[in-house]
């Protein structure tokens, strides 16, 4: 860097010497002599050159110099009247210079003639002239450098000359002290700025007029470049949603003398996104006790607030599940908790129907004030739609905007519902997917790990609840089956045994004439009851083998339509002449993997029951069709029907409805139980469904592809 100084004689140019390796070190209280290296620019910006010019003029000398002692050398920091470049005199060994005599003597050095003074080192005897030097001391009195005037010719220095150089040395001390103090203040300010910029909290300070004088980096990221713009202020409210005026903000309350601690404010952003902050603010008091400003620290607690809300949501879900008898009853409360926690607008719960290869809608919830006409299908096939695809892939799916192509949401629903972001979470228990939880937002949201973790946890609670209810139902079924087995032994088995025993006794006691006359009839009764016992025992053994896994089904490609068609033909032949009509609606062919023999047993049982429970005649309907990924077989009758509270019991072993018992219709109740076991082995389902008019309908669903 070059700097032109008109004070240099002859308009010469002064050059700064090269900086030391440190470039500049901070002030140390032991004295300026402790400073190892200081860049000249830290101490002065031309002031040292001007001071050297004043020294030369005051001493009536052609040359003025300001030296500092560093590392055993003299370093030139200011000069006037030099005839050689700076770099040639920048560093001089202390022991080889006249300035070294000043340092070692710790006193002024006055030399009228260099050749005539025996104190001058030999290396300086070739020069001629006069030298007047005075030590520059720091505030503790230690020698820091030398202020000197140099004449090219011998001369006698006057008292005024000596006093002028001494005064210049004192001015040098003041100059250096001031410059170093400024340097130290700047250094401390830089340290403070670096510390404040590294804080996680945003910091803003103002002066006594309320003007913002400091904003750290974190504060600029939180509330904008100024730390408190009008746009930011317009979006601020307190925890209750009340807008905050500028005068009520923590910084300006502190300026009035208040100490603000943990004041909660909310910054409302676009699309309903909010950030929560805690504000601490305190006045800055000067030495005279007067408030000279204020400082405010802002901590972003949005994440903490969200974690608290997540915990509250999880607790609400657990409570709803604990108090509900079924997932259908708990579903709306669970979805309400999820929607309110996420500030999203809509949620749905789907349960897997493996037999039909679909997920069925179990519950839905929309935020208050949100439109209630969002179309929700009754079911979605495996791999279809958001819920169906989540079931298929077995992992969460985050759709950033359902309005975009390939979003898994129908274009019509996406266009009319005003929904954007969608999230689907599989409801699992172990490795088995039991359902899917889906939630929707009316804004575009980016994926968040915390939100995914919350939803996965809630889905896990739902999965445990569903599995627990299944286990509890199974336990109830086992208890009921045990009781029904006892009832069977006490009634269904004892009745034919009693008949066999009684008719056997009659045969034993009959005479020859009676035996010839009544024997065939008695034997027929015995045979009928024996066959009945055999049928009961065979069904019990087969049911037990299926339930315990000792018997299995052999899944092979088969035509279910052909099996149903043959069974219907057999049933029609059996009721020939009876006031019953069997109507069927069957496809030409319906292929699926199945055990032909056991499925024929199921169809025969269903048709046999329909005939048995329609004693007064009527219509029996049989339909078979492919729906999605499942085959649906429905057998309906016009008989006694089954009450709603008895439907679930029909497939749990040996259960017979009250109406059947009242009508004294024969049967053990094992047919439907055995059918349920066979259908279950095919990964299907069997249930009683709603039926128009008198009678009942049994619906069987079987998957069209092997699993």
XYZ file of C-alpha atoms in Angstrom:
707
model
C 0.000 0.000 0.000
C 1.342 3.481 -0.870
C 0.400 6.734 0.774
C 1.443 10.239 -0.429
C 2.318 12.639 2.420
C 2.880 16.296 1.499
C 4.775 16.726 4.793
C 7.725 14.672 3.501
C 10.608 16.837 2.275
C 10.818 17.186 -1.421
C 7.442 15.471 -1.865
C 8.993 12.053 -1.294
C 6.855 8.989 -0.831
C 6.836 6.960 2.403
C 6.227 3.212 2.228
C 4.902 1.073 5.049
C 7.310 -1.658 6.163
C 6.206 -5.259 5.833
C 4.015 -6.449 8.727
C 5.402 -8.976 11.163
C 4.218 -12.555 11.125
C 1.430 -11.894 13.576
C 0.208 -8.788 11.834
C -0.911 -7.387 15.204
C -1.397 -8.581 18.820
C -3.715 -7.263 21.550
C -2.828 -4.827 24.345
C -1.277 -6.373 27.425
C -1.338 -4.535 30.767
C 2.352 -5.367 31.457
C 3.266 -2.583 29.009
C 3.650 -1.993 25.327
C 7.112 -3.575 25.408
C 5.315 -6.908 25.888
C 3.728 -6.563 22.443
C 5.618 -8.969 20.197
C 4.392 -7.755 16.831
C 2.094 -4.941 15.754
C 1.162 -3.932 12.249
C 1.891 -0.279 11.708
C -1.599 0.247 10.364
C -3.069 -0.769 13.719
C -1.271 2.071 15.497
C -1.667 4.921 13.066
C -2.926 5.901 9.678
C -0.395 8.623 8.754
C -0.317 10.106 12.265
C 3.188 8.724 12.973
C 4.539 10.320 9.780
C 2.950 13.636 10.710
C 4.378 13.421 14.215
C 7.856 12.745 12.771
C 7.473 15.849 10.587
C 6.527 17.927 13.658
C 9.601 16.593 15.520
C 11.886 17.586 12.659
C 10.405 21.077 12.386
C 10.342 21.672 16.114
C 14.021 20.669 16.390
C 14.903 22.537 13.195
C 16.277 19.305 11.725
C 15.891 17.930 8.226
C 14.913 14.441 9.389
C 12.461 13.155 12.036
C 12.006 9.497 12.914
C 9.701 7.398 15.122
C 11.094 3.947 16.014
C 9.649 1.089 18.038
C 11.610 -1.727 19.605
C 10.481 -5.194 18.560
C 12.353 -8.467 18.929
C 15.833 -6.890 19.353
C 15.378 -4.652 16.327
C 14.327 -1.139 15.641
C 11.251 -0.884 13.467
C 10.532 2.369 11.695
C 6.889 3.454 12.025
C 7.053 7.134 11.133
C 9.470 9.205 9.185
C 10.072 12.635 7.668
C 12.784 13.821 5.269
C 14.081 10.364 4.343
C 16.241 10.165 1.241
C 16.125 6.326 0.936
C 13.197 3.852 0.551
C 11.346 2.721 3.672
C 12.177 -0.929 3.300
C 15.929 -0.146 3.525
C 15.621 1.277 7.053
C 12.549 -0.630 8.230
C 14.437 -3.056 10.490
C 17.787 -2.233 12.159
C 19.586 -4.328 14.786
C 19.264 -2.626 18.145
C 22.941 -3.000 19.113
C 24.158 -1.381 15.888
C 22.130 1.800 16.173
C 22.174 5.072 18.046
C 18.604 4.321 19.110
C 19.979 1.278 20.921
C 21.934 3.660 23.184
C 18.652 5.366 24.093
C 17.046 2.046 24.937
C 19.987 0.717 26.950
C 20.493 4.003 28.720
C 16.821 4.465 29.391
C 17.375 8.178 28.921
C 17.524 10.853 26.212
C 20.585 10.806 23.946
C 22.008 14.101 22.665
C 24.927 13.901 20.173
C 26.141 17.098 18.564
C 28.755 15.365 16.402
C 28.651 11.667 15.662
C 32.442 11.561 14.853
C 33.403 13.262 18.090
C 31.245 11.162 20.458
C 32.920 7.983 21.735
C 29.506 6.462 22.648
C 28.668 5.992 18.997
C 29.085 2.374 17.763
C 31.856 1.837 15.255
C 29.417 1.023 12.497
C 27.992 4.554 12.750
C 31.355 6.419 12.634
C 31.313 6.568 8.844
C 28.272 8.816 9.098
C 28.392 12.443 10.015
C 25.903 14.727 11.585
C 24.013 15.181 14.837
C 21.483 12.988 16.664
C 18.829 13.869 19.249
C 16.750 10.928 20.591
C 14.231 10.582 23.400
C 12.678 7.335 24.696
C 8.994 6.730 24.098
C 7.530 5.113 27.165
C 4.305 3.288 27.803
C 2.003 4.120 30.690
C 4.076 2.001 33.059
C 7.330 3.813 32.141
C 8.905 1.011 30.120
C 10.754 2.058 26.956
C 8.669 1.313 23.907
C 10.610 3.131 21.197
C 12.498 6.246 20.273
C 11.491 9.618 18.935
C 14.469 11.359 17.308
C 15.652 14.247 15.155
C 18.633 13.794 12.834
C 20.798 16.389 11.129
C 23.200 15.635 8.313
C 25.767 18.043 9.760
C 27.178 18.403 13.280
C 25.309 20.928 15.349
C 24.600 21.895 18.907
C 21.120 20.999 20.021
C 19.409 23.736 21.981
C 17.348 23.236 25.113
C 14.279 24.063 23.060
C 15.226 21.351 20.569
C 15.646 18.814 23.359
C 12.330 19.863 24.981
C 10.504 19.595 21.649
C 11.689 16.033 21.058
C 10.760 15.107 24.656
C 7.286 16.539 24.179
C 6.958 14.655 20.902
C 7.872 11.440 22.733
C 5.088 12.089 25.232
C 2.671 12.779 22.400
C 3.793 9.507 20.794
C 2.921 7.679 24.013
C -0.533 9.262 24.018
C -0.983 8.510 20.337
C 0.036 4.891 20.683
C -2.067 4.408 23.799
C -5.142 5.840 22.080
C -4.633 3.750 18.965
C -4.131 0.575 20.969
C -7.188 1.313 23.069
C -9.188 1.712 19.899
C -7.734 -1.500 18.596
C -8.617 -3.299 21.830
C -12.167 -1.950 21.755
C -12.541 -3.069 18.157
C -11.058 -6.457 18.995
C -13.429 -6.922 21.920
C -16.354 -5.810 19.756
C -15.397 -8.382 17.153
C -15.144 -11.068 19.812
C -18.558 -10.058 21.173
C -20.098 -10.022 17.696
C -18.699 -13.493 17.000
C -20.051 -14.814 20.303
C -23.481 -13.268 19.750
C -23.650 -14.524 16.175
C -22.880 -18.053 17.382
C -25.762 -18.047 19.877
C -28.813 -20.179 19.213
C -30.985 -17.322 20.509
C -31.705 -14.238 18.472
C -30.425 -10.998 20.066
C -31.579 -7.445 19.325
C -30.415 -4.241 21.037
C -31.663 -0.684 20.784
C -30.441 2.699 22.006
C -32.286 5.015 24.353
C -34.333 6.405 21.455
C -35.516 2.910 20.539
C -33.425 2.705 17.371
C -32.149 -0.792 16.595
C -28.358 -0.744 16.938
C -27.520 -4.448 16.925
C -29.032 -7.602 15.425
C -27.149 -10.903 15.567
C -27.137 -13.452 12.764
C -29.655 -15.743 14.459
C -32.109 -12.874 14.922
C -31.877 -11.964 11.252
C -32.781 -15.550 10.362
C -35.703 -15.562 12.797
C -37.304 -12.165 12.201
C -35.638 -10.692 9.142
C -32.616 -8.553 8.392
C -33.548 -5.717 10.754
C -34.626 -8.072 13.513
C -37.940 -6.247 13.875
C -39.468 -5.080 10.615
C -43.005 -3.761 10.338
C -43.978 -6.862 8.352
C -42.727 -9.097 11.176
C -44.498 -7.015 13.820
C -47.795 -7.300 11.922
C -47.580 -11.110 12.184
C -46.818 -11.302 15.917
C -49.395 -12.252 18.548
C -49.243 -13.351 22.151
C -49.944 -16.950 23.194
C -53.687 -16.200 23.191
C -53.692 -14.888 19.627
C -53.925 -11.181 20.538
C -51.872 -8.939 18.189
C -48.780 -7.404 19.806
C -48.210 -3.670 19.424
C -44.677 -2.376 18.955
C -44.693 -0.730 22.388
C -45.714 -4.043 24.013
C -42.812 -6.001 22.557
C -40.253 -7.139 25.125
C -37.459 -4.899 23.787
C -39.453 -1.696 24.207
C -40.952 -2.752 27.519
C -37.389 -3.211 28.738
C -36.539 0.254 27.436
C -39.231 1.553 29.817
C -37.544 -0.287 32.693
C -39.371 -3.648 32.696
C -37.576 -6.960 33.030
C -39.317 -9.446 30.715
C -38.843 -13.203 31.218
C -40.275 -16.060 29.126
C -42.926 -13.980 27.362
C -44.459 -16.195 24.682
C -45.064 -14.739 21.231
C -46.239 -16.394 18.018
C -45.134 -15.445 14.526
C -47.865 -16.355 12.056
C -46.469 -17.200 8.635
C -48.025 -18.163 5.342
C -50.507 -21.046 4.969
C -51.171 -21.118 8.704
C -47.609 -22.056 9.622
C -46.661 -20.572 12.984
C -43.441 -20.279 14.952
C -43.417 -19.998 18.741
C -40.851 -17.939 20.668
C -39.928 -17.120 24.251
C -38.691 -13.558 24.777
C -36.391 -12.267 27.529
C -35.620 -8.533 27.608
C -33.747 -6.241 30.025
C -32.802 -2.556 30.140
C -29.164 -1.495 29.655
C -28.189 0.871 32.477
C -25.323 3.363 32.168
C -22.790 4.330 34.890
C -25.093 7.114 36.063
C -28.017 4.702 36.548
C -29.854 6.013 33.501
C -31.296 3.614 30.923
C -29.214 3.935 27.779
C -30.822 1.131 25.793
C -32.330 -2.328 25.958
C -31.510 -5.853 24.810
C -33.864 -8.658 23.834
C -33.144 -12.391 23.463
C -35.568 -14.516 21.403
C -35.600 -18.315 21.654
C -37.398 -20.423 19.034
C -39.444 -23.025 20.962
C -41.557 -24.203 18.025
C -40.019 -27.643 18.093
C -40.502 -27.951 21.850
C -44.125 -26.876 21.519
C -44.645 -29.379 18.759
C -43.127 -32.192 20.827
C -45.509 -31.283 23.669
C -48.443 -31.358 21.251
C -47.269 -34.684 19.867
C -47.163 -36.148 23.367
C -50.636 -34.800 24.062
C -51.870 -36.319 20.799
C -50.367 -39.702 21.598
C -51.941 -39.629 25.064
C -55.338 -38.729 23.556
C -55.039 -41.623 21.102
C -54.123 -44.074 23.871
C -57.051 -42.830 25.984
C -59.495 -43.132 23.080
C -58.357 -46.683 22.362
C -58.491 -47.680 26.019
C -62.093 -46.508 26.405
C -63.500 -47.876 23.124
C -64.986 -51.341 22.621
C -63.909 -51.508 18.975
C -61.676 -49.750 16.492
C -64.766 -48.441 14.676
C -65.856 -46.717 17.903
C -62.367 -45.379 18.684
C -61.577 -44.273 15.116
C -63.231 -40.814 15.081
C -61.613 -39.763 18.376
C -58.225 -41.011 17.224
C -58.489 -39.132 13.926
C -59.712 -35.981 15.663
C -56.624 -35.981 17.896
C -54.338 -36.433 14.895
C -55.965 -33.698 12.806
C -55.977 -31.126 15.629
C -52.364 -31.867 16.573
C -50.963 -31.543 13.069
C -53.156 -28.566 12.124
C -54.132 -30.609 9.063
C -57.721 -30.897 7.854
C -58.747 -34.480 7.179
C -57.890 -38.033 8.259
C -59.110 -41.552 7.464
C -58.637 -44.985 8.993
C -58.741 -48.074 6.783
C -58.792 -51.732 7.836
C -57.429 -54.551 5.716
C -59.814 -57.190 4.390
C -57.419 -59.875 3.216
C -60.097 -62.056 1.695
C -61.379 -59.313 -0.565
C -57.872 -57.884 -1.073
C -59.141 -54.419 -0.163
C -58.821 -51.865 2.601
C -62.194 -50.801 3.963
C -63.016 -47.398 5.402
C -63.443 -47.737 9.178
C -63.505 -44.064 10.258
C -62.980 -40.542 8.911
C -62.668 -37.073 10.444
C -62.533 -33.529 9.069
C -61.487 -30.399 10.955
C -64.355 -28.155 12.142
C -65.280 -25.674 9.470
C -63.670 -27.793 6.785
C -65.826 -29.143 4.033
C -67.486 -32.420 4.950
C -68.132 -33.674 1.423
C -64.673 -35.115 0.760
C -65.380 -38.281 -1.159
C -64.195 -41.412 0.665
C -64.603 -44.761 -1.126
C -66.078 -47.661 0.804
C -63.014 -49.715 -0.026
C -59.835 -49.580 -2.078
C -58.289 -52.614 -3.795
C -54.816 -53.787 -2.856
C -52.279 -51.422 -4.413
C -54.910 -48.879 -5.493
C -55.197 -45.369 -4.097
C -53.097 -43.944 -1.285
C -54.242 -46.434 1.374
C -54.102 -49.416 -0.978
C -50.594 -48.519 -2.164
C -49.340 -48.015 1.407
C -50.653 -51.494 2.249
C -48.913 -52.868 -0.825
C -45.476 -51.323 -0.172
C -45.703 -51.745 3.601
C -44.150 -48.368 4.420
C -45.194 -44.704 4.899
C -46.009 -42.675 1.799
C -45.662 -38.875 1.776
C -47.389 -37.137 -1.143
C -46.255 -33.509 -1.215
C -49.182 -32.398 -3.387
C -52.061 -34.666 -4.369
C -52.939 -32.280 -7.156
C -49.877 -33.385 -9.103
C -49.958 -36.343 -11.544
C -49.219 -39.807 -10.146
C -50.296 -38.730 -6.644
C -52.478 -41.857 -6.030
C -55.504 -39.607 -5.429
C -58.205 -39.355 -8.073
C -58.023 -36.182 -10.125
C -61.636 -35.334 -9.288
C -61.093 -35.666 -5.548
C -57.861 -33.672 -5.684
C -59.533 -30.900 -7.709
C -62.685 -30.563 -5.596
C -61.357 -31.202 -2.095
C -58.661 -28.482 -2.003
C -56.333 -31.017 -0.370
C -52.597 -30.910 -0.996
C -50.169 -32.863 1.181
C -51.126 -36.444 2.086
C -49.493 -39.000 4.362
C -50.288 -42.712 4.648
C -48.915 -44.894 7.479
C -49.421 -48.687 7.571
C -51.078 -49.965 10.761
C -49.017 -53.005 11.644
C -48.703 -55.598 14.342
C -45.468 -57.449 13.958
C -44.964 -58.176 10.257
C -48.673 -58.094 9.406
C -50.437 -55.017 8.034
C -53.852 -54.626 9.658
C -54.838 -51.260 8.221
C -53.692 -47.848 6.974
C -53.907 -44.400 8.579
C -54.092 -41.463 6.136
C -54.011 -37.718 6.889
C -54.342 -34.708 4.588
C -53.347 -31.031 4.720
C -54.729 -28.097 2.775
C -51.189 -26.765 2.260
C -48.070 -28.131 0.583
C -45.812 -29.600 3.279
C -42.331 -31.084 3.023
C -41.592 -34.424 4.724
C -40.703 -34.202 8.431
C -39.007 -36.985 10.348
C -40.647 -35.984 13.651
C -44.123 -36.072 12.140
C -43.449 -39.451 10.525
C -42.238 -40.769 13.888
C -45.413 -39.513 15.617
C -47.720 -41.040 13.017
C -45.817 -44.333 13.070
C -46.201 -44.435 16.847
C -49.937 -43.769 16.624
C -50.300 -46.428 13.926
C -48.465 -48.863 16.229
C -50.951 -48.136 19.042
C -53.853 -48.737 16.659
C -52.261 -51.987 15.458
C -51.835 -53.218 19.028
C -55.450 -52.313 19.774
C -56.782 -54.177 16.720
C -54.632 -57.217 17.470
C -55.691 -57.158 21.123
C -59.352 -57.073 20.157
C -58.805 -59.998 17.803
C -57.165 -61.976 20.597
C -59.945 -61.078 23.016
C -62.557 -62.146 20.463
C -60.694 -65.404 19.956
C -60.610 -66.010 23.701
C -64.327 -65.378 23.940
C -64.865 -67.736 21.035
C -62.809 -70.418 22.738
C -64.765 -70.078 25.956
C -68.039 -70.114 24.066
C -66.905 -73.104 21.992
C -65.984 -75.016 25.126
C -69.414 -74.374 26.597
C -71.058 -75.316 23.323
C -69.048 -78.531 23.163
C -70.364 -79.388 26.604
C -73.870 -78.538 25.445
C -73.337 -80.717 22.385
C -72.193 -83.647 24.482
C -75.126 -83.060 26.771
C -77.712 -82.765 24.051
C -76.698 -83.378 20.437
C -74.769 -86.555 21.231
C -76.966 -87.785 24.060
C -80.205 -87.519 22.046
C -79.248 -89.967 19.281
C -77.492 -92.214 21.801
C -80.685 -92.339 23.863
C -82.715 -93.266 20.777
C -80.201 -95.949 19.786
C -80.206 -97.385 23.299
C -84.020 -97.350 23.571
C -84.634 -98.967 20.192
C -81.934 -101.541 20.808
C -83.693 -102.456 24.067
C -86.985 -102.805 22.183
C -85.359 -105.147 19.698
C -83.865 -107.238 22.484
C -87.225 -107.604 24.280
C -89.403 -108.125 21.137
C -90.864 -111.539 20.471
C -90.556 -113.193 17.095
C -93.791 -111.780 15.746
C -93.034 -108.230 16.913
C -89.475 -108.481 15.666
C -90.709 -109.435 12.182
C -93.344 -106.737 12.183
C -91.449 -103.820 13.816
C -87.815 -104.819 13.380
C -87.121 -103.047 10.092
C -88.593 -99.757 11.386
C -86.617 -99.971 14.638
C -83.397 -100.711 12.774
C -84.043 -97.756 10.493
C -84.292 -95.414 13.485
C -81.109 -96.870 14.966
C -79.295 -96.452 11.649
C -80.487 -92.853 11.257
C -79.274 -91.874 14.737
C -76.008 -93.738 14.174
C -75.401 -91.796 10.969
C -76.234 -88.583 12.801
C -73.661 -89.394 15.470
C -71.099 -90.275 12.827
C -71.700 -87.002 11.003
C -71.289 -84.996 14.202
C -68.097 -86.806 15.157
C -66.639 -86.468 11.661
C -67.380 -82.727 11.558
C -65.883 -82.214 15.007
C -62.736 -84.111 14.061
C -62.403 -82.236 10.768
C -62.953 -78.869 12.445
C -60.384 -79.677 15.092
C -57.888 -80.804 12.435
C -58.329 -77.543 10.498
C -58.087 -75.326 13.579
C -55.016 -77.095 14.949
C -53.245 -77.291 11.599
C -53.259 -81.073 11.376
C -55.322 -80.804 8.208
C -54.667 -78.294 5.500
C -56.097 -77.194 2.194
C -54.442 -77.917 -1.139
C -54.538 -74.741 -3.200
C -54.703 -75.533 -6.892
C -56.159 -73.580 -9.832
C -59.865 -74.395 -9.957
C -63.101 -73.114 -11.448
C -65.291 -71.968 -8.550
C -68.200 -71.272 -10.912
C -68.267 -74.952 -11.883
C -68.247 -76.069 -8.220
C -71.144 -73.744 -7.340
C -73.068 -74.799 -10.452
C -72.769 -78.500 -9.489
C -73.807 -77.819 -5.892
C -76.852 -75.832 -7.025
C -77.898 -78.663 -9.335
C -77.624 -81.159 -6.503
C -79.699 -78.910 -4.177
C -82.391 -78.453 -6.808
C -82.653 -82.215 -7.224
C -82.979 -82.626 -3.463
C -85.885 -80.161 -3.179
C -87.721 -81.311 -6.252
C -91.412 -80.831 -5.565
C -90.876 -78.584 -2.526
C -92.201 -75.005 -2.501
C -88.690 -73.639 -2.909
C -86.996 -71.929 -5.825
C -83.236 -71.659 -6.233
C -82.186 -68.811 -8.493
C -78.548 -68.437 -9.460
C -76.434 -65.819 -11.181
C -73.113 -67.392 -12.069
C -70.353 -66.519 -14.519
C -69.273 -69.040 -17.100
C -65.948 -69.385 -15.349
C -64.207 -67.951 -12.288
C -60.700 -69.285 -11.687
C -58.917 -69.001 -8.354
C -56.462 -70.997 -6.208
C -58.432 -73.309 -3.920
C -59.146 -76.771 -2.561
C -61.997 -78.005 -4.746
C -63.242 -80.660 -2.290
C -63.345 -78.347 0.735
C -64.868 -75.419 -1.137
C -67.554 -77.745 -2.437
C -68.171 -78.647 1.215
C -68.628 -74.947 2.028
C -71.059 -74.370 -0.849
C -73.047 -77.483 0.070
C -73.265 -76.329 3.705
C -74.508 -72.875 2.723
C -77.115 -74.228 0.312
C -78.151 -76.919 2.801
C -78.688 -74.303 5.498
C -80.665 -72.116 3.115
C -82.967 -75.016 2.325
C -83.206 -76.087 5.965
C -84.035 -72.615 7.291
C -86.669 -71.918 4.640
C -89.239 -74.506 5.728
C -92.173 -72.487 4.500
C -90.827 -72.127 0.979
C -89.648 -69.018 -0.796
C -86.666 -68.005 -2.885
C -83.040 -68.986 -2.420
C -80.554 -66.811 -4.296
C -77.008 -67.779 -5.261
C -74.679 -65.216 -6.892
C -71.007 -65.450 -7.755
C -68.880 -62.642 -9.165
C -65.342 -61.236 -9.234
C -64.978 -57.927 -7.405
C -61.537 -56.321 -7.449
C -59.057 -58.947 -6.347
C -61.644 -61.241 -4.745
C -64.407 -63.658 -5.658
C -67.692 -63.031 -3.841
C -70.188 -65.851 -3.272
C -73.519 -64.823 -1.732
C -76.209 -67.310 -0.637
C -79.493 -65.810 0.588
C -82.709 -67.365 1.839
C -86.202 -66.250 2.802
C -86.220 -68.053 6.112
C -86.189 -67.010 9.750
C -83.263 -64.585 9.545
C -80.622 -63.824 12.170
C -80.744 -60.919 14.636
C -77.893 -58.386 14.587
C -76.554 -59.412 17.995
C -76.342 -63.051 16.889
C -74.511 -62.555 13.586
C -70.981 -62.740 14.980
C -71.831 -65.872 16.961
C -72.942 -67.867 13.952
C -69.384 -68.762 12.939
C -67.905 -69.420 16.383
C -68.822 -73.087 16.781
C -72.038 -75.003 17.442
C -74.116 -71.862 17.861
C -77.759 -72.008 16.788
C -80.086 -69.024 16.797
C -82.949 -68.742 19.250
C -85.447 -68.749 16.376
C -84.007 -72.036 15.100
C -84.236 -73.633 18.505
C -87.775 -72.351 18.965
C -88.806 -73.849 15.616
C -87.115 -77.154 16.544
C -85.204 -77.183 13.255
C -82.662 -80.007 13.446
C -78.923 -79.319 13.219
C -75.735 -79.017 15.252
C -74.508 -75.569 14.193
C -71.230 -77.059 13.000
C -71.763 -76.324 9.296
C -70.989 -72.610 9.415
C -68.128 -73.145 11.858
C -66.538 -75.691 9.544
C -67.154 -73.401 6.566
C -65.436 -70.533 8.386
C -62.384 -72.743 9.035
C -62.146 -73.761 5.370
C -62.576 -70.174 4.119
C -59.976 -68.951 6.598
C -57.491 -71.510 5.265
C -58.060 -69.947 1.844
C -57.230 -66.471 3.333
C -60.840 -65.498 2.802
C -63.700 -64.263 4.926
C -67.290 -65.314 5.637
C -69.971 -63.198 7.243
C -73.674 -62.507 7.502
C -74.519 -59.268 5.691
C -77.542 -57.013 5.513
C -80.503 -58.591 3.787
C -83.577 -56.962 2.298
C -86.773 -58.534 3.600
C -87.033 -61.750 5.632
C -84.213 -64.277 5.716
C -80.452 -63.877 5.734
C -77.472 -63.681 3.358
C -74.079 -65.294 3.846
C -71.222 -63.651 1.935
C -67.955 -65.489 1.240
C -64.917 -63.678 -0.147
C -61.969 -65.584 -1.572
C -58.782 -64.083 -3.066
C -58.313 -64.509 -6.795
C -54.529 -64.831 -6.501
C -52.446 -67.046 -4.246
C -50.880 -65.560 -1.103
